mmCIF file of C-alpha atoms in Angstrom:
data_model
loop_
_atom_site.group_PDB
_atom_site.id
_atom_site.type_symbol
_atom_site.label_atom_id
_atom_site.label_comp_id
_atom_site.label_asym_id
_atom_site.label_seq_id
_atom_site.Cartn_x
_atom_site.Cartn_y
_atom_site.Cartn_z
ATOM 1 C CA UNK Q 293 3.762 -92.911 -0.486
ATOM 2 C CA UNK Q 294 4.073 -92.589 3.608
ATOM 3 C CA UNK Q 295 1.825 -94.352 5.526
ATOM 4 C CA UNK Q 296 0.533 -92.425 8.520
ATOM 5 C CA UNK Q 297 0.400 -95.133 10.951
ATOM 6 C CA UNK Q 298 -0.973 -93.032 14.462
ATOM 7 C CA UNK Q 299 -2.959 -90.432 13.668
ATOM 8 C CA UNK Q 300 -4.142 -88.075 16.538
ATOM 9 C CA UNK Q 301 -3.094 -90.160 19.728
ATOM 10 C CA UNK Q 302 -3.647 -87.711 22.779
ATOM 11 C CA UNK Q 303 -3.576 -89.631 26.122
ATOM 12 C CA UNK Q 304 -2.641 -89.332 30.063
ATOM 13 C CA UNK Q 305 -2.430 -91.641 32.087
ATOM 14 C CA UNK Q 306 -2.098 -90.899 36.716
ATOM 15 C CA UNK Q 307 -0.391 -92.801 39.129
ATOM 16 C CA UNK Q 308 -1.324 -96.222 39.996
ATOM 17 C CA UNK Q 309 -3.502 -96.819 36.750
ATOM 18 C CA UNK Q 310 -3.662 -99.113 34.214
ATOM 19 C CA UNK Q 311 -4.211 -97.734 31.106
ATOM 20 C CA UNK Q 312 -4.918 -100.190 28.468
ATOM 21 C CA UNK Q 313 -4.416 -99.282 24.323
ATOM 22 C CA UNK Q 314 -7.329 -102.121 23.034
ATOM 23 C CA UNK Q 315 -7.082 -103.233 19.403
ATOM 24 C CA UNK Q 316 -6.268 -105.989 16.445
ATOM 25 C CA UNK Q 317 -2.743 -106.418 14.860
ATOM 26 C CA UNK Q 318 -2.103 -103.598 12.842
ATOM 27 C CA UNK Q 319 -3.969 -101.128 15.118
ATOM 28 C CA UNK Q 320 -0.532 -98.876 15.932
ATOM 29 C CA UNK Q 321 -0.742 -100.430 19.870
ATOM 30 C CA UNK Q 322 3.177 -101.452 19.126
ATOM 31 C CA UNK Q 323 4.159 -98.456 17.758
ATOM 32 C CA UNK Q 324 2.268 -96.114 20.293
ATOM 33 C CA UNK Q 325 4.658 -97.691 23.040
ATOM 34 C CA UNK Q 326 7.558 -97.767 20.831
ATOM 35 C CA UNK Q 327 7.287 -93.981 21.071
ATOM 36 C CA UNK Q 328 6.310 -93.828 24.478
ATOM 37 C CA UNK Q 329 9.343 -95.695 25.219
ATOM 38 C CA UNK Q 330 11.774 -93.666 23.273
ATOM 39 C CA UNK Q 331 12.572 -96.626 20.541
ATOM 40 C CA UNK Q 332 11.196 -94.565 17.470
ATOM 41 C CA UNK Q 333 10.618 -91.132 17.457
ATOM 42 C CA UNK Q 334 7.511 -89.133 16.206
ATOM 43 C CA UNK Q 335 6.976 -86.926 13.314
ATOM 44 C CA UNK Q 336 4.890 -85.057 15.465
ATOM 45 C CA UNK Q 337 3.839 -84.649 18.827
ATOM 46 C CA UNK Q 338 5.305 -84.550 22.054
ATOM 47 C CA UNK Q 339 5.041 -86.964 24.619
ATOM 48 C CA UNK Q 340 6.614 -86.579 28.108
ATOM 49 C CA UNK Q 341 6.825 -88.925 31.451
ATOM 50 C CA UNK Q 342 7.353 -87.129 34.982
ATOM 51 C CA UNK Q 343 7.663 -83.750 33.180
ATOM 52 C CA UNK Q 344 10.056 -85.242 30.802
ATOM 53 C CA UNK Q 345 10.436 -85.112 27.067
ATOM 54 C CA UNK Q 346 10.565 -88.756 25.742
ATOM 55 C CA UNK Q 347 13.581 -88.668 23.080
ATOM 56 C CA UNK Q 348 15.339 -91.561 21.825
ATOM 57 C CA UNK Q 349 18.972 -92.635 23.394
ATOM 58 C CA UNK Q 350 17.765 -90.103 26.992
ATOM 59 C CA UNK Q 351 19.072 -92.467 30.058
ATOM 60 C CA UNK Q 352 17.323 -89.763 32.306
ATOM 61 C CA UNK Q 353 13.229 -91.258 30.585
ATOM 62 C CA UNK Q 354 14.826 -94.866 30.600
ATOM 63 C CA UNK Q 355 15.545 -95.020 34.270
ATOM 64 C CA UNK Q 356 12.249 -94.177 35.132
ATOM 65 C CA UNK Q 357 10.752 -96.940 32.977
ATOM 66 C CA UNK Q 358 10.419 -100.428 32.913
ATOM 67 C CA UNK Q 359 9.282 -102.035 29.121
ATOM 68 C CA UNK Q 360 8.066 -105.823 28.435
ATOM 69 C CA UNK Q 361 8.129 -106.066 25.003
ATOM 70 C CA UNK Q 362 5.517 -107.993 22.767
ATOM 71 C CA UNK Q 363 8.532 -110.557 21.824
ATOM 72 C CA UNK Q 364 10.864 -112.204 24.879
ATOM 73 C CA UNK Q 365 14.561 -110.842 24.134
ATOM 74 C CA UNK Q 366 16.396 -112.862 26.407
ATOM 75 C CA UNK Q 367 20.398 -114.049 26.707
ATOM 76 C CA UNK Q 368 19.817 -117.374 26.290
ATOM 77 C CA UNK Q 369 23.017 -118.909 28.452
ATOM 78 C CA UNK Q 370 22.182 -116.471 30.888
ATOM 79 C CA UNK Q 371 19.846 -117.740 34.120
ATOM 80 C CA UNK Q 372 16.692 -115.703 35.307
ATOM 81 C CA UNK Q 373 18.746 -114.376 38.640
ATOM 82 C CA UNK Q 374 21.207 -113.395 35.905
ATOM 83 C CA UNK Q 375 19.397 -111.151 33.912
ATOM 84 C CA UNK Q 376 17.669 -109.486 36.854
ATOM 85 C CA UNK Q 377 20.800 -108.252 38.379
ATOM 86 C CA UNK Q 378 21.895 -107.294 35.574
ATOM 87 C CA UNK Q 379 18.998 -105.099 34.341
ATOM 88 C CA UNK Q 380 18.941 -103.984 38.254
ATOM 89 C CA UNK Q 381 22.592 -102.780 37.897
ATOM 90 C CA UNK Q 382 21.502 -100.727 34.781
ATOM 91 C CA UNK Q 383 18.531 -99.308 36.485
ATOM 92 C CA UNK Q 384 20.470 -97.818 39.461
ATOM 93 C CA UNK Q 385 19.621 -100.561 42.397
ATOM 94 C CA UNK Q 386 22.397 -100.275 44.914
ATOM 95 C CA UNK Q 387 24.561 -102.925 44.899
ATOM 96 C CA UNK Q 388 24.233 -103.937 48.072
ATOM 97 C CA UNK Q 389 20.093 -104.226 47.145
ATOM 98 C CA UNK Q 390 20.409 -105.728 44.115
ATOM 99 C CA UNK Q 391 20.070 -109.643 45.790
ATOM 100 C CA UNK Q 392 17.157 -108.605 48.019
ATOM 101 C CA UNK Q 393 15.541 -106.732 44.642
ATOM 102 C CA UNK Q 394 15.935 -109.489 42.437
ATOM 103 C CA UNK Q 395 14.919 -112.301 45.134
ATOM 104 C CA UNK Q 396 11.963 -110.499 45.696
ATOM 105 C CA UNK Q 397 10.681 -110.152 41.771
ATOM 106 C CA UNK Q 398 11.861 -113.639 41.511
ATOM 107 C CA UNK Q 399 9.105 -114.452 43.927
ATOM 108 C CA UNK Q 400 6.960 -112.013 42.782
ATOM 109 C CA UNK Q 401 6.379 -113.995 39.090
ATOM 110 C CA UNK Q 402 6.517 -117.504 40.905
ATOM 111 C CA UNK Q 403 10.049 -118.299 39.241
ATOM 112 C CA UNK Q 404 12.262 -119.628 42.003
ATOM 113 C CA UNK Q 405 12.362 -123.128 40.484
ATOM 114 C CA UNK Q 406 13.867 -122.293 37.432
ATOM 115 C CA UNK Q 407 16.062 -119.411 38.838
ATOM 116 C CA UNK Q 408 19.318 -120.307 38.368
ATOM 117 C CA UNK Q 409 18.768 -122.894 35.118
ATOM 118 C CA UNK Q 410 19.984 -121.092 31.831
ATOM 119 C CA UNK Q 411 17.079 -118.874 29.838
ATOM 120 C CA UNK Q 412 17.208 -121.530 26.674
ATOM 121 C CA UNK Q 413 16.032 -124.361 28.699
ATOM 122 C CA UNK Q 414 12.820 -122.275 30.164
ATOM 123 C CA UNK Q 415 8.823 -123.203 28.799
ATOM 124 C CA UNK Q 416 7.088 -119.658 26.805
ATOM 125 C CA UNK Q 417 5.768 -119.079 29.864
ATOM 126 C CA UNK Q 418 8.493 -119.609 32.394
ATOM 127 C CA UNK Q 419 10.410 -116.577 29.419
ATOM 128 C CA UNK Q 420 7.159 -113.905 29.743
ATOM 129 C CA UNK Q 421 7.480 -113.951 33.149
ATOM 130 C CA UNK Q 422 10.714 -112.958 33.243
ATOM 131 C CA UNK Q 423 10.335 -110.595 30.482
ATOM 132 C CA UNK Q 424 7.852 -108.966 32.957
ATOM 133 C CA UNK Q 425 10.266 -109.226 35.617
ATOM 134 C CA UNK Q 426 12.725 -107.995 33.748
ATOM 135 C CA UNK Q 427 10.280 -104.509 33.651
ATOM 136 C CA UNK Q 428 9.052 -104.523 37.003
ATOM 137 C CA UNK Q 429 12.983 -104.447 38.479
ATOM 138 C CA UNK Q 430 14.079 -101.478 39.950
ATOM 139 C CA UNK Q 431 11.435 -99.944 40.931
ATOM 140 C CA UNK Q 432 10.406 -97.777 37.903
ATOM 141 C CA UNK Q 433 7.592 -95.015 37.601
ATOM 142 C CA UNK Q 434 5.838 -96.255 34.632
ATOM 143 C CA UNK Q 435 5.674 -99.968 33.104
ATOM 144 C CA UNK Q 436 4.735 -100.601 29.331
ATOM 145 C CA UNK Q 437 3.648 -103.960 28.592
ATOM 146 C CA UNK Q 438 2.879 -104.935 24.711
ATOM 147 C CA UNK Q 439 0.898 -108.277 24.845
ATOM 148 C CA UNK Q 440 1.848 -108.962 28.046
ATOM 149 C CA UNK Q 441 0.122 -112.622 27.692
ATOM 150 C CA UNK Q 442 0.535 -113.852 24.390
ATOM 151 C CA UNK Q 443 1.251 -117.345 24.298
ATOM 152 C CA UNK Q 444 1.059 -118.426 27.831
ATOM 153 C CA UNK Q 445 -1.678 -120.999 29.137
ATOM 154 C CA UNK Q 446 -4.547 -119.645 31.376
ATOM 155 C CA UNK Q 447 -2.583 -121.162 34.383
ATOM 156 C CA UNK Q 448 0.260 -118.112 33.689
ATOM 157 C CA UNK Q 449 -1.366 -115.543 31.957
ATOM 158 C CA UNK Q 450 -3.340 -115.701 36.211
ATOM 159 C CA UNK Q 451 0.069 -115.771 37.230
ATOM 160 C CA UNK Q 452 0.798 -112.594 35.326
ATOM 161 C CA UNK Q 453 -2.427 -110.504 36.072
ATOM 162 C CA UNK Q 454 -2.081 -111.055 40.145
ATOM 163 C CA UNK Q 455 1.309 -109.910 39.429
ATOM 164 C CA UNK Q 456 0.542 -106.383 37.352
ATOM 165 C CA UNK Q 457 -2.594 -106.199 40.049
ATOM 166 C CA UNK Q 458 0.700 -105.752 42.780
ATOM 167 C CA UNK Q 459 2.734 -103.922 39.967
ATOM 168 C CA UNK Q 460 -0.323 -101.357 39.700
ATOM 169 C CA UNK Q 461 0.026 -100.226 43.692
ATOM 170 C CA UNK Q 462 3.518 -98.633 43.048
ATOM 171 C CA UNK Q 463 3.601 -97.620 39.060
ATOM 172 C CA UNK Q 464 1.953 -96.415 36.407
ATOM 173 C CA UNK Q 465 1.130 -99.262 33.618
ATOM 174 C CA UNK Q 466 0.383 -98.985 30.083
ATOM 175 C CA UNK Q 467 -0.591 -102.139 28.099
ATOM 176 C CA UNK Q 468 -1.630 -103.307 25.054
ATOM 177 C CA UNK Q 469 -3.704 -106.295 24.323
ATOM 178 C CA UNK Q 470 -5.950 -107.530 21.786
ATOM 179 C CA UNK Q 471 -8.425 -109.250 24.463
ATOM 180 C CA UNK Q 472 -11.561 -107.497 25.791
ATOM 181 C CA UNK Q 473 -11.300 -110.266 28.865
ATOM 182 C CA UNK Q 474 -8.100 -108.993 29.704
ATOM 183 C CA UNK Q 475 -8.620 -105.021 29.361
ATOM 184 C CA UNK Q 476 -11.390 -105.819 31.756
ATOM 185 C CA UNK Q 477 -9.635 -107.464 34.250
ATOM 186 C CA UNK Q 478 -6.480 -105.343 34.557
ATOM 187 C CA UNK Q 479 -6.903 -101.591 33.048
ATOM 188 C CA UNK Q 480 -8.640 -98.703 34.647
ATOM 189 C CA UNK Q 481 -9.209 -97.067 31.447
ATOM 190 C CA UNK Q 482 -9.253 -98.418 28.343
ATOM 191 C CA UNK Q 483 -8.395 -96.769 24.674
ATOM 192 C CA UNK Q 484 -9.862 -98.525 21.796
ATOM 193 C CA UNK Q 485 -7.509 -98.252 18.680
ATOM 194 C CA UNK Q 486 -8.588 -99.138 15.158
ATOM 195 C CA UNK Q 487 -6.211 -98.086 12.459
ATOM 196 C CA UNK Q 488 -4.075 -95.792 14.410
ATOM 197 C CA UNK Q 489 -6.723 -94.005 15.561
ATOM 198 C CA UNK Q 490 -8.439 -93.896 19.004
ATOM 199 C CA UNK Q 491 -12.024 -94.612 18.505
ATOM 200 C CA UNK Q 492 -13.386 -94.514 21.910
ATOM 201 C CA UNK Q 493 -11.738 -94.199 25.564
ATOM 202 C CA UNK Q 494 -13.038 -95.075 29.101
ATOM 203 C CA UNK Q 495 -14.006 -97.948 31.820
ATOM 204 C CA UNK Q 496 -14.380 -101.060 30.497
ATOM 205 C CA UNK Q 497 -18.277 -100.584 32.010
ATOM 206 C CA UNK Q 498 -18.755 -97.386 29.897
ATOM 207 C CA UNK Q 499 -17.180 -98.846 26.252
ATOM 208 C CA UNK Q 500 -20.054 -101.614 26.835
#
């Protein structure tokens, strides 16, 4: 029969917070966002962001957002300046900011050397990183990053915590991970999820 996969999820998260979903595969971490993001819709519940009601296919919720998905879904003839002014186009930049914009998130994740080379010839890292940049463009309200880290070496995965640190000054962040070290180091609040239910919620001090 159905499988109820999130069971009960009640959360809020304020400005300038990172609010981290904690758990194993399977835990519902990728589905939470998937909903938060408008990609599936609930059964039940509501869920809203700026006063908002988050329904599939609104452009009104996806302006506001920026996503990084757990899996890199890149154009792979297309160069890292490419995609960024593209997604800034679709996220409203003005034209005439779009160069500064995507210049400065280009700096931002430490990517200037590989740029303007095509998105097939980049390392797993070089691709998260502009998957993240990818979110961070535009200047949305709230950022959802699924697994922000997976893969990289410890070299990037630094690279990409001093850059949601920044990211966390001007937007709301919600991430999953299935590392302890990480939720420490980047969320205000964590939510520990085991079988899509939250099992405990606070600092990463008080869950010790």
């Amino acid at each position: 029969g159905p499988k109820t996969v999130l069971d009960g999820i009640w959360m809020a998260t304020r400005t300038t917070e990172c609010f981290g979903y904690l758990g194993p595969n399977g835990a519902g971490k990728t589905t939470t966002l998937k909903i938060l993001t408008g990609q599936l819709e609930a059964t039940a519940g509501t869920a809203t962001i700026c006063d908002l009601p988050i329904k599939p296919y609104d452009t009104r919720i996806h302006s506001l957002l920026g996503v990084c998905p757990q899996h890199d879904v890149l154009w792979e003839n297309l160069s890292a300046r490419e995609h960024l002014h593209c997604f800034a186009r679709i996220k409203g930049v003005a034209p005439a900011e779009v160069a500064g914009a995507v210049e400065e998130i280009i700096q931002m994740l430490d990517l200037p050397e590989v740029a303007d080379r095509p998105a097939k010839s980049y390392s797993g890292g070089n691709k998260r990183r502009l998957s993240l940049a990818m979110a961070c463009i535009g200047q949305p309200r709230v950022v959802f990053l699924d697994e922000p880290t997976t893969g990289v070496d410890v070299g990037v995965r630094r690279k990409i915590w001093n850059c949601i640190h920044r990211l966390k000054q001007r937007a709301s962040i919600v991430l999953t991970t299935h590392s302890m070290e990480e939720a420490e180091e980047l969320c205000d609040r964590i939510a520990v999820m085991v079988n899509g239910k939250v099992q405990a919620i606070g600092t990463a001090q008080r869950l010790k």
